Coordinates of N, CA, C and O in Angstrom, one line a residue:
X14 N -30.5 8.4 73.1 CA -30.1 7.4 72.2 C -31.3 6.7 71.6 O -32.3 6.3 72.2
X15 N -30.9 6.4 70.2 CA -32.7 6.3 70.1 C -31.9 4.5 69.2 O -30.7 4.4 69.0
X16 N -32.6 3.7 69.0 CA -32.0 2.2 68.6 C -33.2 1.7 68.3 O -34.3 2.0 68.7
X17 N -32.9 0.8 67.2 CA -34.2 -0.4 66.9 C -34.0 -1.4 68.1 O -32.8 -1.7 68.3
X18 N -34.8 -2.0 68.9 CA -34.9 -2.7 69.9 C -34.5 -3.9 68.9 O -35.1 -4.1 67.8
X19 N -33.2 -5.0 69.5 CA -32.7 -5.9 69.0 C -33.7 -7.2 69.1 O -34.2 -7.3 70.3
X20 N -34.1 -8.1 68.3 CA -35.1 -8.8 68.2 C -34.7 -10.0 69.3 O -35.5 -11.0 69.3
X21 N -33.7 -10.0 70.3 CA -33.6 -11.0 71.5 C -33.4 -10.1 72.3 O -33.3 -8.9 72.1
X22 N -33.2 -11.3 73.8 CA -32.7 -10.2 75.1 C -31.2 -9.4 74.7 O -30.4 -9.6 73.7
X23 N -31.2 -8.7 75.7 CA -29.5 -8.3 75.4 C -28.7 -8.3 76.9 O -29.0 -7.5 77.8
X24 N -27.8 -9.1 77.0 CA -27.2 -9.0 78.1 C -25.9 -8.1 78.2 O -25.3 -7.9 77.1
X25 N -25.6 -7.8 79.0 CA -23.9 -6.6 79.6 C -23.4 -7.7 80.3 O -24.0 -8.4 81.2
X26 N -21.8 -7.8 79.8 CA -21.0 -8.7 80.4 C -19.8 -7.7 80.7 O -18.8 -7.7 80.0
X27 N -19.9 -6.8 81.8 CA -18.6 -5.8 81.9 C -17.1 -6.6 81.9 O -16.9 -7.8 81.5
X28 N -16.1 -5.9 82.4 CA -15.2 -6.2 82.4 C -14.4 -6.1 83.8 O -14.9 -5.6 84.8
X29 N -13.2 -6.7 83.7 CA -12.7 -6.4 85.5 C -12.7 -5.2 86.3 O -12.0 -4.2 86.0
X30 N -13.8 -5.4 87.8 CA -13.6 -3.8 87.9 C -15.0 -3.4 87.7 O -15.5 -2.3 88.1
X31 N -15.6 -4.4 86.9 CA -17.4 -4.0 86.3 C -17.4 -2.7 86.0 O -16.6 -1.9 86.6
X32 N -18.3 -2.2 85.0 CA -18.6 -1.3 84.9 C -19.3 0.3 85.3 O -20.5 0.6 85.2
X33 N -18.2 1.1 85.6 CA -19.3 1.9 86.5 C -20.4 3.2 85.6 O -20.3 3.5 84.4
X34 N -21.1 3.6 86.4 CA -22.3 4.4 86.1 C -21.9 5.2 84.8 O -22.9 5.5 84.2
X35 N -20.7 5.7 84.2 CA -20.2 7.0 83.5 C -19.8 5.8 81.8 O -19.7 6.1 80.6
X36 N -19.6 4.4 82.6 CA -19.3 3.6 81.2 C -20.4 3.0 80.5 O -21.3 2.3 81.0
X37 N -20.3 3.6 78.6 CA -20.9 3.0 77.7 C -21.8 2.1 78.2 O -23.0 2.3 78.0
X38 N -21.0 0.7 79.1 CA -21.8 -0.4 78.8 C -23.4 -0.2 80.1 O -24.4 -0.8 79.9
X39 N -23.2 0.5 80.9 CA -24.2 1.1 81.6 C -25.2 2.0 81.0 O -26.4 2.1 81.2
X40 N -24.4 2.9 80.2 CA -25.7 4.0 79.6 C -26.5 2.8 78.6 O -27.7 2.7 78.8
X41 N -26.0 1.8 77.5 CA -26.5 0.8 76.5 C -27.4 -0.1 77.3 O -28.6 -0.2 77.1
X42 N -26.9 -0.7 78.3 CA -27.9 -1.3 79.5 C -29.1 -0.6 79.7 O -30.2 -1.2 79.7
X43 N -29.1 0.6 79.9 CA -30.3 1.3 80.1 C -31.3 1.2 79.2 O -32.5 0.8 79.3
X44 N -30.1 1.9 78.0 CA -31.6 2.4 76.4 C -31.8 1.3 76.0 O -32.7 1.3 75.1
X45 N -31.1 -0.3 76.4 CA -31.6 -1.8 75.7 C -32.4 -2.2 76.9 O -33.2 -3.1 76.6
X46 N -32.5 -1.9 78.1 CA -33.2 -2.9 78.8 C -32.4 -4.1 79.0 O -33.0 -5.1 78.8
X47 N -31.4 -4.2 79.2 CA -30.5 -5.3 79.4 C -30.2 -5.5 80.4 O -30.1 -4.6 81.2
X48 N -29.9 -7.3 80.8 CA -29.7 -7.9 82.3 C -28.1 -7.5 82.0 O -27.3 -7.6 81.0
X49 N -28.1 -7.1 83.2 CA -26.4 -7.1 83.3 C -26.1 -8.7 84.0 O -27.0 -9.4 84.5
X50 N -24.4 -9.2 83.9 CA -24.2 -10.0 84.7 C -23.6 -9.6 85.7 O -22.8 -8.7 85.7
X51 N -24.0 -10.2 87.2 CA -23.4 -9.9 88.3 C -22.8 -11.1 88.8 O -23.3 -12.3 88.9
X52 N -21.3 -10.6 89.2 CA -20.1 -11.4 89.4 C -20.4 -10.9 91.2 O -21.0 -10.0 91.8
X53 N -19.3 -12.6 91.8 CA -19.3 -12.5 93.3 C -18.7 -11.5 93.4 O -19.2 -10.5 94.1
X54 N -17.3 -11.4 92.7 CA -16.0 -10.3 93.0 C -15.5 -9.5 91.6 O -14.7 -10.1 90.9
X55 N -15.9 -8.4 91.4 CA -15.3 -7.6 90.2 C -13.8 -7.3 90.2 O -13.2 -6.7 89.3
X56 N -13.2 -7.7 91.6 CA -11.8 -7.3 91.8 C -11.0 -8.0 91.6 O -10.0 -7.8 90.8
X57 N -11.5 -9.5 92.6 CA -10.7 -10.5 92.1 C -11.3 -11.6 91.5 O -11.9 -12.5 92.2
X58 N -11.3 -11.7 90.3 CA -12.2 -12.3 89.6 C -11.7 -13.9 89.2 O -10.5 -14.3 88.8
X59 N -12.8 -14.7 89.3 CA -12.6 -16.1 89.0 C -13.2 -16.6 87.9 O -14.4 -16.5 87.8
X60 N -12.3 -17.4 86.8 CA -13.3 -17.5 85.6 C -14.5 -18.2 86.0 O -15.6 -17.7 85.9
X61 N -14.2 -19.3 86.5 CA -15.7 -20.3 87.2 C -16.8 -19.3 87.9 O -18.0 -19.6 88.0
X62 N -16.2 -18.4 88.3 CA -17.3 -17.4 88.6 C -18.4 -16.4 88.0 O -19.4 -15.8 88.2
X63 N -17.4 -16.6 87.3 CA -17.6 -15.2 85.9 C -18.6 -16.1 84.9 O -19.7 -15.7 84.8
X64 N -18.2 -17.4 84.2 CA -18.7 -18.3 84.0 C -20.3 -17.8 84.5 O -21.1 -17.1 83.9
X65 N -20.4 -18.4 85.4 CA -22.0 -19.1 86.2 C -22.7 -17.4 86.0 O -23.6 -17.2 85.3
X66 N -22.1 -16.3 86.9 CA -22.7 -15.1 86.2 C -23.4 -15.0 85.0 O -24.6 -14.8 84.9
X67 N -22.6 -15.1 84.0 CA -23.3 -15.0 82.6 C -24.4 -15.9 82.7 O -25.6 -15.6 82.8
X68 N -24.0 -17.3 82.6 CA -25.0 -18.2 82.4 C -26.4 -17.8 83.2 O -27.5 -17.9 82.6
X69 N -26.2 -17.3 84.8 CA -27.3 -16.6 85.2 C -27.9 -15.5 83.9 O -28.7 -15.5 83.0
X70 N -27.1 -14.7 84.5 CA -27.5 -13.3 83.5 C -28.0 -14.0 81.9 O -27.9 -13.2 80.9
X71 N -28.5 -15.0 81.7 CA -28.3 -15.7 80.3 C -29.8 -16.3 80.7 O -30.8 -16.2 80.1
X72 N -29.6 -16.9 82.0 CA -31.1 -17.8 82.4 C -32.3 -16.3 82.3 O -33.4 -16.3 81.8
X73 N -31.8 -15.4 82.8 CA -32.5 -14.2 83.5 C -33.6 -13.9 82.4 O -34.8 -13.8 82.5
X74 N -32.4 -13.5 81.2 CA -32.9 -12.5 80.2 C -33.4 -13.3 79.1 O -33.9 -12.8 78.1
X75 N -33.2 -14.7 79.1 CA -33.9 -15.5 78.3 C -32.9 -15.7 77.1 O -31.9 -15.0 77.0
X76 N -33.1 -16.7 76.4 CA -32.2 -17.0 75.6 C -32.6 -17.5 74.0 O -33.2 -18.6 74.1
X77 N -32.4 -17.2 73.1 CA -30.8 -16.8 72.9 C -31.1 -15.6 73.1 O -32.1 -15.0 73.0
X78 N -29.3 -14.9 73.4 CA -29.7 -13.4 73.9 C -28.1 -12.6 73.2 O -27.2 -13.4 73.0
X79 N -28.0 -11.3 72.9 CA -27.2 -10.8 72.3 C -26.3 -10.1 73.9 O -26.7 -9.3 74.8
X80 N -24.9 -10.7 73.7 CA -24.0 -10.4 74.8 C -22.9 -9.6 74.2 O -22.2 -9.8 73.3
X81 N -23.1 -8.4 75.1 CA -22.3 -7.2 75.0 C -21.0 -7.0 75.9 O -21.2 -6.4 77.0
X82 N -19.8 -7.7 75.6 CA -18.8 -7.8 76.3 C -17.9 -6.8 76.2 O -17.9 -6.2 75.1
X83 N -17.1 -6.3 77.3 CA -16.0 -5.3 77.2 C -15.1 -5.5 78.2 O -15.4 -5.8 79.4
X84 N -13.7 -5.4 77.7 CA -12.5 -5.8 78.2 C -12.3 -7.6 78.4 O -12.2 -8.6 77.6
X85 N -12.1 -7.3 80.0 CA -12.1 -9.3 80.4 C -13.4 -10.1 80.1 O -13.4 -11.3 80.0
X86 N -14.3 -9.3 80.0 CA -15.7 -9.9 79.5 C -15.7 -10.4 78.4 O -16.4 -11.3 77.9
X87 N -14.7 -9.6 77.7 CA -14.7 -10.6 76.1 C -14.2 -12.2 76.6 O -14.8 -13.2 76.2
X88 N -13.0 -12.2 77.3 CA -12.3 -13.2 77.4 C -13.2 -14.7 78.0 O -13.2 -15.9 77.7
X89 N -13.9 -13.8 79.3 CA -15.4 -14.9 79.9 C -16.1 -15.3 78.6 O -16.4 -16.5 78.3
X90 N -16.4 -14.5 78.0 CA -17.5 -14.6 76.8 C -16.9 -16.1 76.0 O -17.5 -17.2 75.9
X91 N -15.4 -15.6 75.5 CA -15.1 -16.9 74.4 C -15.0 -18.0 75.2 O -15.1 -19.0 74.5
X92 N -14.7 -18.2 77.1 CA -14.9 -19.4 77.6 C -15.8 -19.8 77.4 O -15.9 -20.9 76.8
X93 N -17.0 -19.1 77.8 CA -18.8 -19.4 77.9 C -19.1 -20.3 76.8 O -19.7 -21.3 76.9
X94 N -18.6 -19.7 75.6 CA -18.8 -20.3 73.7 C -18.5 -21.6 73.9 O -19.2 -22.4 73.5
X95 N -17.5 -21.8 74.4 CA -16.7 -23.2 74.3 C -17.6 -24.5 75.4 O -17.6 -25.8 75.3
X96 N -18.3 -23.7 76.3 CA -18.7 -24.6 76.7 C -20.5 -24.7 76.9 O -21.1 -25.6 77.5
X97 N -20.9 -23.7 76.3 CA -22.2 -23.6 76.2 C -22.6 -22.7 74.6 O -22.8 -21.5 74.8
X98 N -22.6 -23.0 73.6 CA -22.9 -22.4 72.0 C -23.7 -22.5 71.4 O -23.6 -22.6 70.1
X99 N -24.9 -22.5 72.1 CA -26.3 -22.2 72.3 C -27.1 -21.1 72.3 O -28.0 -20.5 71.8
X100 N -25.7 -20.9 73.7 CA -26.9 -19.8 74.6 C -26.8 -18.3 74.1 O -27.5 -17.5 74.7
X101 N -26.0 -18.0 73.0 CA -25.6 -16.7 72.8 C -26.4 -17.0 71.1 O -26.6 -18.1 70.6
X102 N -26.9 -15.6 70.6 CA -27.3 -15.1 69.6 C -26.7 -14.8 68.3 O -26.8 -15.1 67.1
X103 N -25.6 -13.7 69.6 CA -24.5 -12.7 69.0 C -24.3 -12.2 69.6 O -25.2 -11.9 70.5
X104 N -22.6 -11.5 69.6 CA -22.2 -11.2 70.4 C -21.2 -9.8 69.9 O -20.7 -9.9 68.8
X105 N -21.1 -8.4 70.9 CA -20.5 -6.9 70.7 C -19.1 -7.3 71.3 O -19.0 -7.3 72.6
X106 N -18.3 -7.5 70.5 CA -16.8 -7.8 71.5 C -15.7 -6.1 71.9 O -14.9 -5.7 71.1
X107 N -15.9 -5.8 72.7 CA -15.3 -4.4 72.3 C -14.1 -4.4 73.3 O -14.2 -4.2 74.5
X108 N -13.1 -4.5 72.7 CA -11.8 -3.9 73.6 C -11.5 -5.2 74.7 O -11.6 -5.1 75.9
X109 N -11.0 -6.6 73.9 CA -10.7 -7.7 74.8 C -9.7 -7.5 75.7 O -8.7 -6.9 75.3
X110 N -9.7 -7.7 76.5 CA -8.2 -7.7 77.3 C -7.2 -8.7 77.2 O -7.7 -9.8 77.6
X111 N -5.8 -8.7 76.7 CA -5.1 -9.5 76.5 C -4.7 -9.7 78.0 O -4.1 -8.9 78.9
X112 N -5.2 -11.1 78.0 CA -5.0 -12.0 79.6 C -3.3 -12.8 79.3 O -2.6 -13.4 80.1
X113 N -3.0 -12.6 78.0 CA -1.5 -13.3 77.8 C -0.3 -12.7 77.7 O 0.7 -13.4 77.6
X114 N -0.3 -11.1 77.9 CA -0.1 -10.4 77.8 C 1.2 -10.5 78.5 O 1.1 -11.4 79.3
X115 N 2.9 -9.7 78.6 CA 3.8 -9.9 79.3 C 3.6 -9.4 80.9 O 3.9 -10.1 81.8
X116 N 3.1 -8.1 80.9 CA 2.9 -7.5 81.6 C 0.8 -7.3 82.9 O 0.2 -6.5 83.6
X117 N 0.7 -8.5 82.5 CA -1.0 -9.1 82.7 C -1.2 -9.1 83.7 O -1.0 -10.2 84.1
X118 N -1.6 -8.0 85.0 CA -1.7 -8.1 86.2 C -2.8 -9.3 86.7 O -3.9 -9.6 86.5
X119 N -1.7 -9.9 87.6 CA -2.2 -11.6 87.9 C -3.5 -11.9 88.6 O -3.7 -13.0 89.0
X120 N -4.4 -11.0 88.8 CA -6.1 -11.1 89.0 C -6.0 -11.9 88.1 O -5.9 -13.1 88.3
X121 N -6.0 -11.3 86.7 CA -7.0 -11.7 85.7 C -6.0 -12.9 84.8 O -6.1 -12.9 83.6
X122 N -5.2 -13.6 85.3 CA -3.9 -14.0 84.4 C -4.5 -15.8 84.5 O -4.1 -16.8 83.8
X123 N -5.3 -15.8 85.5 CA -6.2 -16.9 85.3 C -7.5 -17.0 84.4 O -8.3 -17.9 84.6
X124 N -7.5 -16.0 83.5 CA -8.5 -16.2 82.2 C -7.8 -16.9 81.1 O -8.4 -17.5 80.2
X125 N -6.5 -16.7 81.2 CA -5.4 -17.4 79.8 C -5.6 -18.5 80.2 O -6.1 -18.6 81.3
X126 N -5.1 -19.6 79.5 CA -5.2 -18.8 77.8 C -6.7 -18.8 77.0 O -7.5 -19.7 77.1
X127 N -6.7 -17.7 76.3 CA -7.6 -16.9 75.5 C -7.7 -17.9 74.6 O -6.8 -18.2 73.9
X128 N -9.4 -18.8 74.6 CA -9.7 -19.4 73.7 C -9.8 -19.1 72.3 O -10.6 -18.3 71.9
X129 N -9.0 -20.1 71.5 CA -8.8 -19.5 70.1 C -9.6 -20.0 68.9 O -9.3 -19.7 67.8
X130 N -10.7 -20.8 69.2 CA -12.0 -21.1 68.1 C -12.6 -20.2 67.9 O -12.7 -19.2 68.5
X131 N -13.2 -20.6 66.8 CA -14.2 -20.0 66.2 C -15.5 -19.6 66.9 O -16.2 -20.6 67.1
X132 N -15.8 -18.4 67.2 CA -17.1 -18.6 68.0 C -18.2 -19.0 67.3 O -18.3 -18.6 66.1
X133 N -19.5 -19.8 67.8 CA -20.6 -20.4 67.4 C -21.9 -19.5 67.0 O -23.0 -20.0 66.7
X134 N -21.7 -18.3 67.1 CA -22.5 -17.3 66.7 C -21.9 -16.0 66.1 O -20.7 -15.8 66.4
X135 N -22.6 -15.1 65.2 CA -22.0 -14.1 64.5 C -21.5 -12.7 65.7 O -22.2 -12.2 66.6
X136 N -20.4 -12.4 65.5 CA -20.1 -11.5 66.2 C -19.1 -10.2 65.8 O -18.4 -10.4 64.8
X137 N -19.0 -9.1 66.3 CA -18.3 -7.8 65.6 C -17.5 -7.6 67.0 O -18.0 -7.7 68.1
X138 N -16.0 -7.4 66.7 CA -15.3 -7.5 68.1 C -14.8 -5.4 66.9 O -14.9 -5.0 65.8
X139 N -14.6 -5.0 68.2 CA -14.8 -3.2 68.0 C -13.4 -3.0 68.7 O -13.4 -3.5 69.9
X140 N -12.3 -2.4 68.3 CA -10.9 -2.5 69.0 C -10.2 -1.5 68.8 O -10.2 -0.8 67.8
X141 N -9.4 -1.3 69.7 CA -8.4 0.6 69.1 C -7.3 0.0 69.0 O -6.9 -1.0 69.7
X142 N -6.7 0.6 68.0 CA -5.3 1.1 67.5 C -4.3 1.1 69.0 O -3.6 0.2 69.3
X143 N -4.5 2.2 69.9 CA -3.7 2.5 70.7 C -4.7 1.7 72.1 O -5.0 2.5 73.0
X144 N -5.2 0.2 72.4 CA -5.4 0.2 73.8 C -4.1 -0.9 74.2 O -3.6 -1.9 73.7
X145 N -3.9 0.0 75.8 CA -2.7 -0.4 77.1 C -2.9 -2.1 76.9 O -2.0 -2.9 76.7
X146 N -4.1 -2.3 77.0 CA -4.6 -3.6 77.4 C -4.3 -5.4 76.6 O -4.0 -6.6 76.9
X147 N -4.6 -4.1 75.1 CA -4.7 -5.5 74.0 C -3.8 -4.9 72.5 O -4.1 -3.8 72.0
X148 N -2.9 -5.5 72.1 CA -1.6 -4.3 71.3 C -2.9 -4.8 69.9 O -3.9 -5.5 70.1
X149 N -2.7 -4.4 68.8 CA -3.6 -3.5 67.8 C -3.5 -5.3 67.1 O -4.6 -5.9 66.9
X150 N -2.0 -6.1 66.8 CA -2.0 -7.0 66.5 C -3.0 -8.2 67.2 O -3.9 -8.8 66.6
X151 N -2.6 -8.2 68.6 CA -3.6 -9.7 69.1 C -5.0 -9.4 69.0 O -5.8 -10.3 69.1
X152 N -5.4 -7.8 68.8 CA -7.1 -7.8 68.7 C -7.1 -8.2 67.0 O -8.2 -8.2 66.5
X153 N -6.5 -8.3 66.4 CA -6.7 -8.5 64.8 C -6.4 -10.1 64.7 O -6.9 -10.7 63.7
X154 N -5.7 -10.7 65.5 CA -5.7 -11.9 65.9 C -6.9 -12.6 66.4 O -7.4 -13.7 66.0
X155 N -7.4 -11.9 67.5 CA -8.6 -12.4 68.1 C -9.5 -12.3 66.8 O -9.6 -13.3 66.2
X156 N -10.0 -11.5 66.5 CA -11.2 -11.6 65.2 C -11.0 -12.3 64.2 O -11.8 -12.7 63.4
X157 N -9.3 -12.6 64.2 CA -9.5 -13.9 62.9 C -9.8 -14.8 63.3 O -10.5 -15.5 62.7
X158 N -9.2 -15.1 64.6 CA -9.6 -16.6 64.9 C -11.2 -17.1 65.9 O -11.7 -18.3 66.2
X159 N -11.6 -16.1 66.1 CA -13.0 -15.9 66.8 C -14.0 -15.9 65.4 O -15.2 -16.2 65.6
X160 N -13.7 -15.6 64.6 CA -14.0 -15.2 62.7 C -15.5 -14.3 63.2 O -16.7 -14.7 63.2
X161 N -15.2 -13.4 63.5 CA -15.6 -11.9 64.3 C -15.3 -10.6 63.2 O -14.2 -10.5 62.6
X162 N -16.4 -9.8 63.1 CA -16.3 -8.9 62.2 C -15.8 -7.5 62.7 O -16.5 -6.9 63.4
X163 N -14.5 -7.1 62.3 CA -13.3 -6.5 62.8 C -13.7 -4.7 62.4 O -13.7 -4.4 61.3
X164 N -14.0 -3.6 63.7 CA -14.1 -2.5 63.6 C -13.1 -1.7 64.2 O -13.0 -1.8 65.4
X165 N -12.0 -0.9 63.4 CA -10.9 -0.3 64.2 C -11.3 1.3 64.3 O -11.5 2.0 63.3
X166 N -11.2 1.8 66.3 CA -11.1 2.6 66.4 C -9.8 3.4 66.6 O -8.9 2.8 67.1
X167 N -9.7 4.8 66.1 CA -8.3 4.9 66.1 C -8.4 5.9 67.1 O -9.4 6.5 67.1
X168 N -7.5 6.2 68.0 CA -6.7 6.5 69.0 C -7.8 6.4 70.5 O -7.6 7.2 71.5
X169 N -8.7 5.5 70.5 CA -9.5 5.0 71.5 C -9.1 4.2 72.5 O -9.9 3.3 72.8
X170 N -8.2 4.2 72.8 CA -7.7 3.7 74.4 C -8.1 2.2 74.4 O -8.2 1.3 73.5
X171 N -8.5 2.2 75.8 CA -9.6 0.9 76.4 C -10.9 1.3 76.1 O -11.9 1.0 76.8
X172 N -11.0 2.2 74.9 CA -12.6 2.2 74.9 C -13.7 2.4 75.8 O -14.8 2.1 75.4
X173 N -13.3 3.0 77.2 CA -14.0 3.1 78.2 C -14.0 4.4 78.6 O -13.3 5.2 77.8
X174 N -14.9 5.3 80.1 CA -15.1 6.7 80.0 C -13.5 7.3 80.4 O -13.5 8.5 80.6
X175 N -12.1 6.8 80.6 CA -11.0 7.4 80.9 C -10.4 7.6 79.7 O -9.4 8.3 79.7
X176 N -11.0 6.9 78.3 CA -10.6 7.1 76.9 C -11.7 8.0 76.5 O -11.5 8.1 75.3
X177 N -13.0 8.7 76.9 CA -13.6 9.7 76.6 C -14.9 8.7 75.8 O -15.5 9.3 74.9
X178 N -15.1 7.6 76.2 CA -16.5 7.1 76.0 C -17.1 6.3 77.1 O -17.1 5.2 77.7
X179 N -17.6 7.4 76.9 CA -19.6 7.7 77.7 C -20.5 6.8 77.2 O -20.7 5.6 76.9
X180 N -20.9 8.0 77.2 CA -22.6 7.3 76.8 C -22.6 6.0 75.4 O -23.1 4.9 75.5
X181 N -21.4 6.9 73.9 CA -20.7 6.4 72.8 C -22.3 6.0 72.0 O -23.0 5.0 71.6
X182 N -22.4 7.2 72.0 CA -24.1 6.6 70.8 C -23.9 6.4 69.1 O -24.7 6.1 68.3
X183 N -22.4 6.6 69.0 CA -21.9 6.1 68.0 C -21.5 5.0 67.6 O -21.3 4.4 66.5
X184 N -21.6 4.6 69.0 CA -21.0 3.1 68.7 C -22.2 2.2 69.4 O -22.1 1.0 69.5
X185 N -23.3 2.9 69.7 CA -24.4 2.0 69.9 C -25.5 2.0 68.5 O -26.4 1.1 68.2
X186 N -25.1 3.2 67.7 CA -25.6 3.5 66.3 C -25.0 2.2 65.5 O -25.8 1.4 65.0
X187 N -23.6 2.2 65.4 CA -22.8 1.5 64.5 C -23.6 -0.2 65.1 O -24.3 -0.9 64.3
X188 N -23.5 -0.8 66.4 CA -24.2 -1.4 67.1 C -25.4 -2.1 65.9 O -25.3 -3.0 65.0
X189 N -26.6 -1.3 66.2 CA -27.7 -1.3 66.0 C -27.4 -1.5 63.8 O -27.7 -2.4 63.0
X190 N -26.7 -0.2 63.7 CA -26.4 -1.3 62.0 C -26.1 -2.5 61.6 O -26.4 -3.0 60.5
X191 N -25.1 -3.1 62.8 CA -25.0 -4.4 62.5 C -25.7 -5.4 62.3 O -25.8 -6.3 61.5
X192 N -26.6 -5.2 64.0 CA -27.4 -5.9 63.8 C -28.3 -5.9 63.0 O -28.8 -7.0 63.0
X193 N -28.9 -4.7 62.1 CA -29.7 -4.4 61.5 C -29.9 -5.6 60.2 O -30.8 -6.3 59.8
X194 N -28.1 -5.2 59.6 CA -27.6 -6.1 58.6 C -27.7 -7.5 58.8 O -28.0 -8.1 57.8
X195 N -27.7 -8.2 59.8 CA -27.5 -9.8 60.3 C -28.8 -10.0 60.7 O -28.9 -11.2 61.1
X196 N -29.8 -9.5 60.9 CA -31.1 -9.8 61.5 C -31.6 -11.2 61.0 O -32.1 -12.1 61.8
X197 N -31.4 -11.5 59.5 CA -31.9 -12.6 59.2 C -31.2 -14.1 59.9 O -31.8 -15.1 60.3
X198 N -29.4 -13.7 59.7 CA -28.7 -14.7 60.0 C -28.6 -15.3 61.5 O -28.2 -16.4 61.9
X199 N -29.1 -13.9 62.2 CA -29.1 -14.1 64.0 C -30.1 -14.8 64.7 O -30.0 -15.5 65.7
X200 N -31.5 -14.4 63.8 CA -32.5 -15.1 64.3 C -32.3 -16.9 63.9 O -32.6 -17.8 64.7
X201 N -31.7 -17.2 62.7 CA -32.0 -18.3 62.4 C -31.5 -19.5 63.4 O -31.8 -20.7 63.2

């Protein structure tokens, strides 16, 4: 995977469950050099916990830093904004998990409700048509109201290696154009 090295740190904020060895957000960790955040419990997860991780993972890699969120990590990510909108650059929102969801297994049913401001830095949230997790409407919801720049994949699951992305150097390509495009507005 070959990439323009992004002009800040870059942090990995997985999702419930963290990310293992075969998901995207591990192989992009590698080719960026990126701090991942490490949570007490990936199973049963606590936002206040999740919280202080990042902000670690945020002290670590220096700040401001570009945070690469996937699934519930999107959802930590828009708490973190609300209470700290500083510390982020910009941010890769891919495949939020609807925590409001009817059917929301009650680990994660203490992230709702899903902060609905504007986030304080420029961001591209990346979403499928068909994911279990987040219906095609509330990710098109979340980017309006996050005012997040909206990329739809079509028949991509949860966007992770059980929906057939790996390594996804397509989407670490598409990645690297964005930021390519915003470079002026990210640094300022």
């Amino acid at each position: 995977m070959s990439l323009r090295r992004p002009p800040f740190p870059v942090v990995v904020q997985p999702g419930w469950k963290n990310s293992g060895p075969e998901h995207w957000q591990s192989h992009w960790q590698a080719a960026l050099s990126a701090t991942r955040v490490e949570n007490r419990d990936w199973h049963a997860p606590q936002l206040d916990d999740w919280l202080c991780g990042l902000d670690t993972a945020l002290d670590a890699a220096g700040e401001p830093a570009l945070v690469i969120a996937h699934s519930l990590g999107c959802i930590a990510l828009a708490h973190y904004a609300r209470r700290h909108p500083h510390r982020v650059a910009a941010a890769i929102i891919v495949a939020p998990a609807d925590v409001e969801r009817a059917a929301v297994p009650p680990e994660i049913a203490g992230f709702g409700p899903i902060p609905r401001e504007a986030l304080p830095f420029p961001s591209l949230l990346i979403a499928s048509d068909d994911d279990p997790y987040c219906r095609a409407d509330c990710a098109q919801s979340l980017a309006e109201l996050w005012g997040s720049e909206l990329v739809w994949l079509q028949g991509a699951g949860h966007i992770n290696p059980d929906s057939g992305y790996g390594p996804w150097p397509d989407g670490l390509a598409r990645v690297d154009d964005w930021l390519a495009g915003r470079h002026r507005r990210i640094a300022a």
